[in-house]
CSV table of C-alpha atoms in Angstrom, one decimal:
chain,number,residue,atom,x,y,z
A,373,MET,CA,104.0,139.6,127.5
A,374,SER,CA,107.0,141.4,126.0
A,375,SER,CA,107.3,141.9,122.3
A,376,ARG,CA,110.2,139.5,122.1
A,377,ALA,CA,108.2,136.8,124.0
A,378,ALA,CA,105.2,137.4,121.8
A,379,ALA,CA,107.3,137.0,118.7
A,380,ASP,CA,108.9,133.8,120.0
A,381,SER,CA,105.4,132.4,120.6
A,382,LEU,CA,104.3,133.0,117.0
A,383,PRO,CA,104.3,129.9,114.7
A,384,GLY,CA,107.0,129.7,112.1
A,385,PRO,CA,106.3,129.4,108.4
A,386,GLY,CA,107.2,125.7,108.4
A,387,LEU,CA,104.7,125.0,111.2
A,388,LEU,CA,102.0,127.0,109.4
A,389,LEU,CA,102.6,125.2,106.1
A,390,ARG,CA,102.5,121.7,107.8
A,391,TRP,CA,99.3,122.7,109.7
A,392,ALA,CA,97.7,124.1,106.6
A,393,THR,CA,98.4,121.2,104.4
A,394,ARG,CA,97.4,118.5,107.0
A,395,HIS,CA,94.6,120.2,108.9
A,396,GLY,CA,94.0,123.8,108.1
A,397,LEU,CA,92.6,123.4,104.6
A,398,LEU,CA,90.6,120.4,105.7
A,399,ARG,CA,89.3,122.3,108.7
A,400,LEU,CA,88.0,125.1,106.5
A,401,GLY,CA,86.4,122.6,104.1
A,402,ILE,CA,84.6,120.7,106.9
A,403,ALA,CA,83.3,123.9,108.4
A,404,ALA,CA,82.0,125.1,105.0
A,405,ALA,CA,80.4,121.7,104.3
A,406,ALA,CA,78.8,121.6,107.8
A,407,ARG,CA,77.2,125.1,107.3
A,408,ARG,CA,75.5,123.7,104.2
A,409,GLY,CA,74.0,120.8,106.2
A,410,ASP,CA,76.5,118.2,105.0
A,411,THR,CA,75.8,115.1,107.1
A,412,PRO,CA,79.4,113.5,107.2
A,413,ALA,CA,80.9,116.9,108.1
A,414,ARG,CA,78.8,117.2,111.3
A,415,LEU,CA,80.7,114.3,112.8
A,416,PHE,CA,83.8,116.4,113.1
A,417,LEU,CA,82.2,119.6,114.4
A,418,ASP,CA,79.0,119.0,116.3
A,419,PRO,CA,79.7,118.8,120.1
A,420,MET,CA,76.6,116.8,120.7
A,421,ILE,CA,77.9,114.1,118.3
A,422,ARG,CA,81.2,114.0,120.1
A,423,GLU,CA,79.4,113.5,123.4
A,424,ASP,CA,77.1,110.7,122.0
A,425,PRO,CA,77.7,109.7,118.4
A,426,TYR,CA,75.4,106.8,118.3
A,427,PRO,CA,72.2,108.6,117.3
A,428,PHE,CA,74.2,110.1,114.4
A,429,TYR,CA,75.4,106.7,113.3
A,430,ARG,CA,71.9,105.4,113.3
A,431,GLN,CA,70.9,108.4,111.1
A,432,VAL,CA,73.7,107.6,108.6
A,433,ARG,CA,72.8,104.0,108.5
A,434,ARG,CA,69.1,104.7,107.8
A,435,THR,CA,70.2,107.1,105.0
A,436,GLY,CA,72.0,104.4,103.0
A,437,ALA,CA,74.9,102.0,102.8
A,438,LEU,CA,77.2,104.9,102.1
A,439,VAL,CA,76.3,108.6,102.6
A,440,ARG,CA,77.9,111.1,100.3
A,441,GLY,CA,79.1,114.5,101.5
A,442,ARG,CA,80.9,117.3,99.9
A,443,LEU,CA,84.3,116.1,101.1
A,444,MET,CA,83.8,112.4,101.9
A,445,TRP,CA,81.6,109.3,102.0
A,446,SER,CA,80.6,107.8,105.4
A,447,ALA,CA,79.6,104.3,106.2
A,448,THR,CA,78.2,102.7,109.4
A,449,ARG,CA,76.9,99.3,108.1
A,450,HIS,CA,79.1,96.5,109.4
A,451,ASP,CA,79.4,94.8,106.0
A,452,VAL,CA,80.2,98.0,104.1
A,453,VAL,CA,82.8,99.1,106.7
A,454,THR,CA,84.4,95.7,106.5
A,455,GLN,CA,84.5,95.8,102.7
A,456,VAL,CA,86.2,99.2,102.7
A,457,LEU,CA,88.7,98.2,105.4
A,458,ARG,CA,89.7,95.0,103.5
A,459,GLY,CA,89.4,96.3,99.9
A,460,ASP,CA,92.4,96.5,97.7
A,461,ALA,CA,90.9,99.5,96.0
A,462,PHE,CA,91.5,101.6,99.1
A,463,SER,CA,94.7,103.2,100.5
A,464,VAL,CA,95.6,104.5,104.0
A,465,HIS,CA,97.9,107.2,102.6
A,466,PRO,CA,96.3,110.7,102.3
A,467,ASP,CA,98.5,111.6,99.3
A,468,THR,CA,97.1,108.7,97.1
A,469,PRO,CA,96.6,110.0,93.6
A,470,PRO,CA,94.8,112.0,92.3
A,471,THR,CA,95.5,114.2,95.3
A,472,PRO,CA,96.5,117.6,93.8
A,473,ARG,CA,100.2,117.4,93.0
A,474,LEU,CA,100.9,120.8,94.5
A,475,LEU,CA,99.3,119.8,97.8
A,476,ALA,CA,101.1,116.5,97.9
A,477,MET,CA,104.4,118.2,97.1
A,478,LEU,CA,103.9,120.8,99.8
A,479,ARG,CA,103.2,118.1,102.3
A,480,ARG,CA,106.4,116.3,101.4
A,481,LEU,CA,108.4,119.5,101.5
A,482,SER,CA,107.0,120.5,104.9
A,483,ARG,CA,108.0,117.1,106.4
A,484,ARG,CA,111.7,117.4,105.4
A,485,GLY,CA,113.9,117.4,108.5
A,486,MET,CA,110.9,116.9,110.8
A,487,PRO,CA,110.5,114.2,113.4
A,488,ILE,CA,108.2,111.3,112.5
A,489,GLY,CA,104.8,111.3,114.1
A,490,PRO,CA,102.2,108.5,114.3
A,491,ILE,CA,100.6,109.5,111.0
A,492,ASP,CA,103.8,110.2,109.1
A,493,PRO,CA,105.4,107.7,106.8
A,494,PRO,CA,106.8,105.1,107.5
A,495,SER,CA,104.2,104.7,110.2
A,496,MET,CA,102.1,101.6,109.5
A,497,LEU,CA,99.0,103.7,109.9
A,498,VAL,CA,99.7,105.5,106.6
A,499,THR,CA,101.7,102.8,104.7
A,500,ASP,CA,100.2,100.5,102.1
A,501,PRO,CA,101.6,97.2,100.9
A,502,PRO,CA,104.3,96.2,100.0
A,503,GLY,CA,105.9,98.5,102.5
A,504,HIS,CA,103.3,97.8,105.2
A,505,THR,CA,103.6,94.0,104.5
A,506,ARG,CA,107.4,94.2,105.2
A,507,TYR,CA,106.9,96.2,108.4
A,508,ARG,CA,104.2,93.9,109.7
A,509,ARG,CA,106.2,90.8,108.9
A,510,LEU,CA,109.2,92.0,110.9
A,511,VAL,CA,107.2,93.5,113.8
A,512,VAL,CA,104.6,90.8,114.3
A,513,LYS,CA,107.3,88.3,115.4
A,514,VAL,CA,107.5,90.1,118.8
A,515,PHE,CA,103.7,90.7,119.0
A,516,THR,CA,102.5,87.2,118.7
A,517,ALA,CA,99.6,86.0,120.9
A,518,ARG,CA,102.1,83.8,122.8
A,519,ALA,CA,104.5,86.7,123.4
A,520,ILE,CA,101.7,88.9,124.7
A,521,GLU,CA,100.3,86.2,126.9
A,522,GLY,CA,103.7,85.8,128.4
A,523,LEU,CA,103.2,89.4,129.7
A,524,ARG,CA,100.2,88.3,131.9
A,525,PRO,CA,102.2,88.0,135.2
A,526,ARG,CA,103.7,91.5,134.6
A,527,VAL,CA,100.3,93.0,134.0
A,528,GLU,CA,98.9,91.3,137.1
A,529,ARG,CA,101.8,92.6,139.2
A,530,HIS,CA,101.5,96.1,137.9
A,531,CYS,CA,97.8,96.1,138.5
A,532,ALA,CA,98.3,95.1,142.1
A,533,GLU,CA,100.9,97.8,142.7
A,534,LEU,CA,98.8,100.5,141.0
A,535,LEU,CA,95.7,99.5,143.0
A,536,ASP,CA,97.7,99.8,146.2
A,537,ASP,CA,98.7,103.3,145.0
A,538,LEU,CA,95.1,104.1,144.1
A,539,GLY,CA,94.0,103.4,147.7
A,540,ARG,CA,96.7,105.7,149.1
A,541,ALA,CA,95.7,108.5,146.6
A,542,ALA,CA,92.1,108.4,147.8
A,543,PRO,CA,91.6,110.1,151.2
A,544,ASP,CA,89.0,108.1,153.2
A,545,ARG,CA,88.7,105.8,150.1
A,546,GLY,CA,87.5,108.6,147.7
A,547,PRO,CA,87.0,110.6,145.7
A,548,VAL,CA,89.8,110.0,143.2
A,549,ASP,CA,90.2,110.4,139.5
A,550,LEU,CA,90.4,106.8,138.1
A,551,VAL,CA,91.9,108.0,134.8
A,552,ALA,CA,94.8,109.8,136.3
A,553,HIS,CA,95.5,107.3,139.0
A,554,TYR,CA,94.9,104.0,137.3
A,555,ALA,CA,93.5,103.8,133.7
A,556,SER,CA,96.3,105.9,132.3
A,557,LEU,CA,99.1,104.4,134.4
A,558,LEU,CA,98.6,100.7,133.6
A,559,PRO,CA,99.0,101.0,129.8
A,560,VAL,CA,101.8,103.6,130.1
A,561,THR,CA,103.6,101.3,132.5
A,562,MET,CA,103.3,98.4,130.0
A,563,ILE,CA,104.3,100.5,127.0
A,564,ALA,CA,107.3,101.7,129.0
A,565,GLU,CA,108.3,98.1,129.6
A,566,ILE,CA,107.8,97.2,126.0
A,567,LEU,CA,110.0,100.2,125.0
A,568,GLY,CA,112.6,99.5,127.7
A,569,VAL,CA,111.9,102.9,129.3
A,570,PRO,CA,113.1,103.4,132.9
A,571,PRO,CA,110.3,103.6,135.5
A,572,GLN,CA,111.2,107.1,136.5
A,573,LEU,CA,110.3,108.4,133.0
A,574,ARG,CA,106.7,107.1,133.2
A,575,GLN,CA,105.2,110.6,133.8
A,576,ARG,CA,107.2,112.0,130.8
A,577,PHE,CA,105.7,109.3,128.6
A,578,LEU,CA,102.2,110.1,129.9
A,579,ASP,CA,102.8,113.7,128.9
A,580,TRP,CA,104.0,112.7,125.5
A,581,GLY,CA,101.1,110.4,125.0
A,582,SER,CA,98.6,113.1,125.9
A,583,ALA,CA,100.3,115.5,123.6
A,584,ILE,CA,100.6,113.2,120.6
A,585,SER,CA,97.3,111.3,120.6
A,586,PRO,CA,95.2,114.2,119.0
A,587,ALA,CA,97.3,113.6,115.9
A,588,LEU,CA,94.8,110.9,114.9
A,589,ASP,CA,92.0,113.5,114.6
A,590,LEU,CA,91.1,115.5,111.5
A,591,GLY,CA,91.1,119.3,111.3
A,592,LEU,CA,93.2,120.1,114.3
A,593,SER,CA,93.4,123.8,115.3
A,594,LEU,CA,96.8,125.4,115.0
A,595,GLY,CA,97.3,125.4,118.8
A,596,GLN,CA,96.5,121.7,119.0
A,597,PHE,CA,98.8,120.9,116.1
A,598,ARG,CA,101.7,122.8,117.7
A,599,ARG,CA,101.3,120.8,120.9
A,600,VAL,CA,101.3,117.6,118.9
A,601,GLU,CA,104.5,118.6,117.1
A,602,THR,CA,106.2,119.6,120.4
A,603,GLY,CA,105.4,116.1,121.8
A,604,VAL,CA,106.6,114.4,118.7
A,605,ARG,CA,109.9,116.3,118.6
A,606,GLN,CA,110.6,115.5,122.3
A,607,LEU,CA,109.7,111.8,121.9
A,608,ASP,CA,111.7,111.5,118.6
A,609,ALA,CA,114.9,113.0,120.2
A,610,TRP,CA,114.6,110.7,123.2
A,611,LEU,CA,114.0,107.6,121.2
A,612,ARG,CA,116.9,108.0,118.9
A,613,GLY,CA,119.3,108.1,121.8
A,614,HIS,CA,117.4,105.2,123.4
A,615,PHE,CA,118.0,103.0,120.3
A,616,ALA,CA,121.7,103.6,120.6
A,617,ARG,CA,121.6,102.6,124.3
A,618,LEU,CA,119.7,99.4,123.5
A,619,ARG,CA,122.0,98.3,120.8
A,620,ALA,CA,124.9,98.7,123.2
A,621,ASP,CA,123.2,97.1,126.1
A,622,PRO,CA,119.9,95.4,125.1
A,623,GLY,CA,117.4,94.3,127.7
A,624,ASP,CA,114.6,91.7,127.6
A,625,ASP,CA,112.0,94.2,126.4
A,626,LEU,CA,110.2,93.9,123.1
A,627,LEU,CA,111.9,97.1,121.7
A,628,SER,CA,115.3,95.6,122.3
A,629,GLN,CA,114.2,92.6,120.1
A,630,LEU,CA,113.0,95.0,117.4
A,631,VAL,CA,116.2,97.1,117.5
A,632,LEU,CA,118.3,94.0,117.1
A,633,LEU,CA,115.9,92.2,114.8
A,634,ASP,CA,117.6,90.8,111.7
A,635,SER,CA,115.3,88.7,109.4
A,636,ASP,CA,116.9,87.5,106.2
A,637,GLY,CA,119.3,90.5,106.2
A,638,GLU,CA,116.4,93.0,106.8
A,639,ARG,CA,116.3,95.4,109.8
A,640,LEU,CA,114.1,98.2,110.9
A,641,THR,CA,115.7,101.6,110.4
A,642,ASP,CA,115.7,104.2,113.1
A,643,ASP,CA,113.0,106.1,111.2
A,644,GLU,CA,110.9,102.9,111.1
A,645,LEU,CA,111.5,102.3,114.8
A,646,VAL,CA,110.5,105.8,115.7
A,647,ALA,CA,107.3,105.5,113.7
A,648,LEU,CA,106.5,102.2,115.5
A,649,ALA,CA,107.1,103.7,118.9
A,650,GLY,CA,105.0,106.7,118.1
A,651,LEU,CA,102.2,104.4,116.9
A,652,LEU,CA,102.4,102.5,120.2
A,653,MET,CA,102.1,105.7,122.1
A,654,ALA,CA,99.2,107.2,120.1
A,655,ALA,CA,97.2,104.1,119.4
A,656,GLY,CA,98.2,101.3,121.8
A,657,PHE,CA,98.5,103.4,124.9
A,658,GLU,CA,95.6,105.7,124.3
A,659,THR,CA,93.3,102.9,123.2
A,660,THR,CA,93.8,101.0,126.4
A,661,VAL,CA,93.3,104.1,128.6
A,662,ASN,CA,89.9,104.6,126.9
A,663,LEU,CA,89.1,100.9,127.2
A,664,LEU,CA,89.7,100.9,131.0
A,665,GLY,CA,87.9,104.1,131.6
A,666,THR,CA,84.9,103.3,129.5
A,667,GLY,CA,84.7,99.8,130.8
A,668,THR,CA,84.6,101.0,134.4
A,669,ALA,CA,81.9,103.5,133.6
A,670,LEU,CA,79.8,101.0,131.7
A,671,LEU,CA,80.0,98.4,134.5
A,672,LEU,CA,79.1,100.9,137.1
A,673,ALA,CA,76.1,102.0,135.0
A,674,HIS,CA,75.0,98.3,134.6
A,675,PRO,CA,75.4,96.8,138.0
A,676,GLU,CA,73.5,93.6,136.9
A,677,GLN,CA,76.3,93.0,134.4
A,678,LEU,CA,79.0,93.5,137.0
A,679,ALA,CA,77.2,91.1,139.4
A,680,LEU,CA,77.2,88.5,136.6
A,681,LEU,CA,80.9,88.9,136.1
A,682,ARG,CA,81.5,88.5,139.8
A,683,ALA,CA,79.5,85.3,139.9
A,684,GLU,CA,81.0,84.0,136.7
A,685,PRO,CA,84.5,85.5,136.3
A,686,HIS,CA,85.3,83.3,133.3
A,687,ARG,CA,83.2,85.8,131.3
A,688,TRP,CA,85.7,88.7,131.8
A,689,PRO,CA,87.4,88.2,128.4
A,690,ASN,CA,84.0,88.4,126.6
A,691,ALA,CA,83.1,91.4,128.7
A,692,VAL,CA,86.1,93.2,127.3
A,693,GLU,CA,84.9,92.3,123.8
A,694,GLU,CA,81.5,93.8,124.6
A,695,ILE,CA,83.0,97.0,125.9
A,696,LEU,CA,85.0,97.3,122.7
A,697,ARG,CA,81.9,96.7,120.7
A,698,TYR,CA,79.5,98.9,122.7
A,699,ASP,CA,81.7,102.0,123.0
A,700,SER,CA,84.7,101.6,120.8
A,701,PRO,CA,88.0,103.4,121.9
A,702,VAL,CA,88.6,104.2,118.2
A,703,GLN,CA,85.5,105.5,116.5
A,704,THR,CA,86.5,106.3,113.0
A,705,THR,CA,89.2,105.8,110.4
A,706,ALA,CA,89.7,106.9,106.8
A,707,ARG,CA,90.4,105.3,103.4
A,708,TYR,CA,91.4,106.9,100.1
A,709,CYS,CA,90.1,105.3,96.9
A,710,ARG,CA,92.9,104.7,94.5
A,711,THR,CA,90.9,103.1,91.7
A,712,ASP,CA,87.3,103.3,90.5
A,713,THR,CA,85.3,100.7,92.4
A,714,ALA,CA,81.9,99.9,93.9
A,715,VAL,CA,81.0,99.2,97.5
A,716,ALA,CA,77.5,97.8,98.2
A,717,GLY,CA,76.6,98.7,94.7
A,718,VAL,CA,77.6,102.3,95.2
A,719,PRO,CA,80.2,103.6,92.7
A,720,ILE,CA,83.3,105.2,94.4
A,721,ARG,CA,85.6,107.1,92.2
A,722,ARG,CA,89.3,107.3,92.3
A,723,GLY,CA,90.5,110.0,94.7
A,724,GLU,CA,87.3,110.0,96.9
A,725,VAL,CA,87.6,109.6,100.6
A,726,VAL,CA,85.5,107.1,102.7
A,727,VAL,CA,85.2,107.4,106.5
A,728,PRO,CA,84.4,103.9,107.9
A,729,MET,CA,82.7,104.7,111.3
A,730,LEU,CA,83.8,101.8,113.4
A,731,GLY,CA,81.6,102.8,116.3
A,732,GLY,CA,78.6,102.8,114.1
A,733,ALA,CA,79.4,99.4,112.5
A,734,ASN,CA,79.6,97.9,116.0
A,735,ARG,CA,76.0,98.9,116.7
A,736,ASP,CA,74.7,97.5,113.4
A,737,PRO,CA,71.4,95.6,114.1
A,738,ALA,CA,72.1,93.4,111.1
A,739,VAL,CA,75.0,91.8,113.0
A,740,PHE,CA,74.3,92.5,116.7
A,741,THR,CA,70.8,91.8,118.1
A,742,ASP,CA,69.5,94.7,120.2
A,743,PRO,CA,72.8,96.5,119.5
A,744,ASP,CA,72.2,99.4,122.0
A,745,ARG,CA,72.0,96.9,124.9
A,746,PHE,CA,75.2,96.3,126.9
A,747,ASP,CA,75.4,92.5,127.4
A,748,VAL,CA,78.6,90.9,128.6
A,749,THR,CA,77.2,87.5,127.6
A,750,ARG,CA,76.7,88.5,124.0
A,751,GLY,CA,77.7,85.5,121.9
A,752,ASN,CA,79.2,87.4,118.9
A,753,ALA,CA,80.7,90.4,120.7
A,754,ARG,CA,84.1,89.6,119.2
A,755,ASP,CA,82.7,90.3,115.7
A,756,HIS,CA,83.2,94.0,116.5
A,757,LEU,CA,85.5,96.2,114.3
A,758,ALA,CA,87.1,98.2,117.2
A,759,PHE,CA,90.5,97.0,116.1
A,760,SER,CA,89.8,97.6,112.4
A,761,SER,CA,90.0,94.7,109.9
A,762,GLY,CA,92.1,93.4,107.0
A,763,ALA,CA,95.8,94.3,106.5
A,764,HIS,CA,95.6,97.1,109.1
A,765,TYR,CA,94.1,95.1,111.9
A,766,CYS,CA,95.5,96.5,115.1
A,767,LEU,CA,98.9,95.0,115.9
A,768,GLY,CA,98.4,95.7,119.7
A,769,ALA,CA,94.9,94.1,119.9
A,770,ASN,CA,96.0,91.2,122.0
A,771,LEU,CA,97.9,93.5,124.4
A,772,ALA,CA,94.8,95.8,124.8
A,773,ARG,CA,92.6,92.8,125.5
A,774,LEU,CA,95.0,91.4,128.1
A,775,GLU,CA,95.3,94.8,129.9
A,776,GLY,CA,91.5,95.3,129.7
A,777,GLU,CA,90.7,92.0,131.1
A,778,ILE,CA,93.2,92.0,134.0
A,779,GLY,CA,92.9,95.7,134.6
A,780,LEU,CA,89.1,95.7,135.0
A,781,ARG,CA,88.8,92.4,136.9
A,782,SER,CA,91.6,93.5,139.3
A,783,LEU,CA,90.0,96.9,139.9
A,784,PHE,CA,86.5,95.5,140.8
A,785,ASP,CA,88.0,92.6,142.8
A,786,ARG,CA,90.1,95.0,144.9
A,787,TYR,CA,87.4,97.6,145.3
A,788,PRO,CA,84.0,95.9,145.2
A,789,ASP,CA,82.2,99.0,146.4
A,790,LEU,CA,83.6,101.3,143.7
A,791,ALA,CA,81.1,104.0,142.7
A,792,LEU,CA,81.0,107.1,140.6
A,793,ASP,CA,81.5,110.3,142.7
A,794,GLY,CA,80.9,113.1,140.3
A,795,VAL,CA,80.3,113.7,136.6
A,796,PRO,CA,82.7,112.0,134.2
A,797,GLN,CA,84.4,114.3,131.7
A,798,ARG,CA,84.7,113.1,128.1
A,799,ARG,CA,87.9,113.6,126.1
A,800,PRO,CA,87.9,116.4,123.5
A,801,THR,CA,89.0,114.0,120.7
A,802,ARG,CA,86.7,112.4,118.2
A,803,VAL,CA,88.6,109.6,116.6
A,804,LEU,CA,89.7,108.4,120.1
A,805,ARG,CA,86.7,108.1,122.5
A,806,GLY,CA,87.0,107.9,126.3
A,807,TYR,CA,87.3,109.9,129.5
A,808,ASP,CA,89.7,112.6,130.6
A,809,HIS,CA,88.4,112.4,134.1
A,810,LEU,CA,86.4,109.7,135.9
A,811,PRO,CA,85.8,110.6,139.6
A,812,VAL,CA,85.1,107.6,141.7
A,813,ARG,CA,84.8,106.7,145.4
A,814,LEU,CA,86.5,103.4,146.4
A,815,LYS,CA,84.2,102.7,149.4
A,816,PRO,CA,80.9,104.3,150.7
């Protein structure tokens, strides 16, 4: 590499500042805490926990209702996680006082003139009421259960087309990577429709989604953060031009409705629309990719459950709930305490951080009998917290459920002899859990 090329590849001071204030300092703190045996910190560093976090969740649950670490509290009990997610004493914004003023100021300064990512204000992921209430009131009108159910024929049509393509991609019916050729394509096709994206840009959206989704993790490396920012910049630039095109020539997609939405004189600004689109990419799209991949792997590993679904297909919606419970696509979230409070009798002080472990709460034996058993007939499977709870309950939950139900049922109906053909490869992310590669054979 030439000296000029090497210099061009070096991160600029703005990028370094943004990385340091969002991830770098936290990364150092987590590493230091883990070296001292800090239990919560292990979640973010231990590769064995990333591969299988459930023994770790059991350990946390046995330790107490909340487990205190040097940097954060962690919780895996269903009732405690629910209380934190719904509690008015907790904020989703990382700069909630008493965050050091200098750090909060540096974060604000580093964001000036930057594109908006899925964890940047005004994203609903990091916005508290009343701002969050306003966004949700405006947006929910085009994400109602009725509106999403109206997408069912489109989902079914896309599944049929993608399964045709899957067969053509598999020489002699296999092997083929199910994530690359199906699990990722169905949600990105639907997100593209929702955003009014031309079909020929589907691959570009896949690339942007892959680049942006690690933004939800804590303690990214500088290289990871730079890839996230590159994806965010490219998506931001494309979307702002897209909004102008939709205002001039709107379609029947949901984003056109949001762009033109006028409720009592209120509209979403371009910044708010960009934040929403980024959230759909990072959370809605990636969550469903993981749901489809994980659901396929679970049903192949439990053939008796798959046989039951074939005999009683009306159980598919509940099977999706059990997949979401058993191996949640989103494993953890974070809340910042904004006033002294108590949770399960444990005092939490203003400024402290609590990490509700959704994946652990979904295996709580106090709520789910024999929680480590995968059972598509489980009566209370829908009591899971895979979509969070309270004000920040996932806006796209109904869409994810619809795609999961139709996507999995259509896959196994079309290819009843589907089988694993190699070792699945887990994603490197920790907040989002799923597969990067799932090699399958369509027919023996």
